[in-house]
Amino acid sequence: MMSQATVTLWRPVGPQELQLIKASGMREFPPRLPDQPIFYPVLTEAYATQIARDWNVPASGSGFVTRFDVLKSFLDRYKVEHAGSRAHLEYWIPAEDLADFNKAIVGKIELTASFGKLAAD
């Protein structure tokens, strides 16, 4: 059996989102809130780190970087978006597609970095 191609992505998260990810067994991201119409995983660890450190920490006291693999066949439905500089690349997954996105995650979501008050117990 051939394994399916995957793409490694990162996502910066705050402490509340991290707790919800942990509650899922590190298998899925929580549904978006009403004021969050898009789920945006990013293409580089450096970009995720920048957001976690420079945005999540001031906003909530802590920021975390997660890494995960997603089926390429799922991501092929979406284009890579530039969010500012050339280094700021991300996918824009509509909130209504997040359940399907979660099903396309291969393996577990890994926590790779913590910033601020280290609440990643």
C-alpha positions as a printed NumPy array, in Angstrom:
array([[  0.   ,   0.   ,   0.   ],
       [  1.389,   3.386,  -0.988],
       [  1.289,   6.09 ,   1.621],
       [ -0.424,   9.308,   0.661],
       [  1.576,  12.498,   0.252],
       [  1.378,  14.956,   3.136],
       [  2.361,  18.565,   3.702],
       [  3.8  ,  19.714,   7.034],
       [  2.123,  22.846,   8.364],
       [  2.375,  24.908,  11.548],
       [ -0.176,  26.854,  13.537],
       [  0.405,  29.429,  16.262],
       [ -2.139,  29.099,  19.071],
       [ -2.951,  30.716,  22.377],
       [ -3.516,  28.883,  25.673],
       [ -7.275,  28.343,  25.261],
       [ -6.913,  26.831,  21.79 ],
       [ -4.034,  24.646,  22.993],
       [ -6.223,  23.236,  25.793],
       [ -8.94 ,  22.354,  23.262],
       [ -6.368,  20.668,  21.001],
       [ -5.111,  18.662,  23.995],
       [ -8.709,  17.69 ,  24.836],
       [ -8.968,  16.15 ,  21.352],
       [ -5.958,  13.938,  22.068],
       [ -3.799,  16.246,  19.891],
       [ -5.832,  15.108,  16.859],
       [ -7.825,  18.168,  15.79 ],
       [ -8.236,  21.915,  15.953],
       [-11.361,  23.32 ,  17.658],
       [-14.208,  24.889,  15.685],
       [-13.763,  28.532,  14.812],
       [-15.556,  31.189,  16.835],
       [-18.278,  33.271,  15.111],
       [-15.797,  36.14 ,  14.545],
       [-13.217,  33.745,  13.017],
       [-14.439,  32.818,   9.519],
       [-11.043,  31.437,   8.437],
       [ -8.628,  28.883,   9.88 ],
       [ -5.113,  29.734,   8.766],
       [ -2.338,  27.17 ,   9.116],
       [  1.029,  28.549,   7.996],
       [  3.765,  27.091,   5.801],
       [  6.842,  27.788,   7.934],
       [  7.842,  27.315,  11.531],
       [  9.504,  30.747,  11.519],
       [  6.22 ,  32.461,  10.603],
       [  4.282,  30.472,  13.245],
       [  6.932,  31.356,  15.826],
       [  6.693,  35.05 ,  14.961],
       [  2.9  ,  35.042,  15.444],
       [  3.026,  32.975,  18.661],
       [  5.72 ,  35.185,  20.203],
       [  4.701,  38.61 ,  18.877],
       [  0.91 ,  38.326,  18.814],
       [ -0.312,  35.472,  21.065],
       [  1.928,  36.388,  24.03 ],
       [  0.767,  40.037,  24.248],
       [ -2.849,  38.976,  23.59 ],
       [ -3.09 ,  36.114,  26.093],
       [  0.167,  35.811,  28.044],
       [  1.318,  32.681,  26.207],
       [  1.897,  31.571,  22.648],
       [  2.539,  28.104,  21.271],
       [  3.636,  26.64 ,  17.957],
       [  2.079,  23.424,  16.691],
       [  3.249,  21.23 ,  13.8  ],
       [  1.156,  18.685,  11.928],
       [  0.897,  16.842,   8.618],
       [ -2.093,  17.216,   6.295],
       [ -2.982,  15.187,   3.218],
       [ -1.744,  17.052,   0.146],
       [ -4.851,  15.875,  -1.731],
       [ -6.986,  17.911,   0.709],
       [ -4.787,  21.024,   0.571],
       [ -4.826,  20.975,  -3.24 ],
       [ -8.352,  22.472,  -3.016],
       [ -6.886,  25.705,  -1.605],
       [ -4.252,  28.135,  -2.773],
       [ -1.374,  29.442,  -0.718],
       [ -2.04 ,  33.035,   0.345],
       [  0.476,  35.821,   1.028],
       [ -0.284,  37.581,   4.314],
       [  2.118,  40.483,   4.105],
       [  5.717,  39.683,   3.217],
       [  6.88 ,  36.881,   0.94 ],
       [  7.776,  34.869,   4.05 ],
       [  4.207,  35.05 ,   5.393],
       [  2.521,  32.172,   3.583],
       [ -0.609,  30.456,   4.81 ],
       [ -3.666,  28.527,   3.735],
       [ -7.07 ,  30.098,   4.286],
       [ -9.433,  27.291,   5.228],
       [-13.064,  28.451,   5.562],
       [-14.479,  27.698,   9.021],
       [-17.087,  25.391,   7.495],
       [-14.264,  23.215,   6.05 ],
       [-12.42 ,  22.786,   9.365],
       [-14.011,  19.403,  10.2  ],
       [-12.794,  18.05 ,   6.843],
       [ -9.381,  19.646,   7.441],
       [ -9.168,  17.849,  10.795],
       [ -9.997,  14.53 ,   9.086],
       [ -7.104,  15.186,   6.665],
       [ -4.543,  15.514,   9.505],
       [ -2.214,  12.51 ,   9.47 ],
       [ -0.964,  11.528,  12.92 ],
       [ -0.976,  13.849,  15.904],
       [ -0.572,  17.59 ,  16.277],
       [  2.782,  18.251,  17.957],
       [  3.649,  21.148,  20.256],
       [  7.043,  22.468,  19.108],
       [  7.535,  25.772,  20.982],
       [  6.152,  27.77 ,  23.921],
       [  6.518,  31.494,  24.652],
       [  5.474,  33.709,  27.552],
       [  3.949,  32.119,  30.627],
       [  4.671,  28.477,  29.922],
       [  1.261,  26.973,  30.446],
       [  1.888,  23.976,  28.201],
       [  1.806,  21.371,  30.992]])
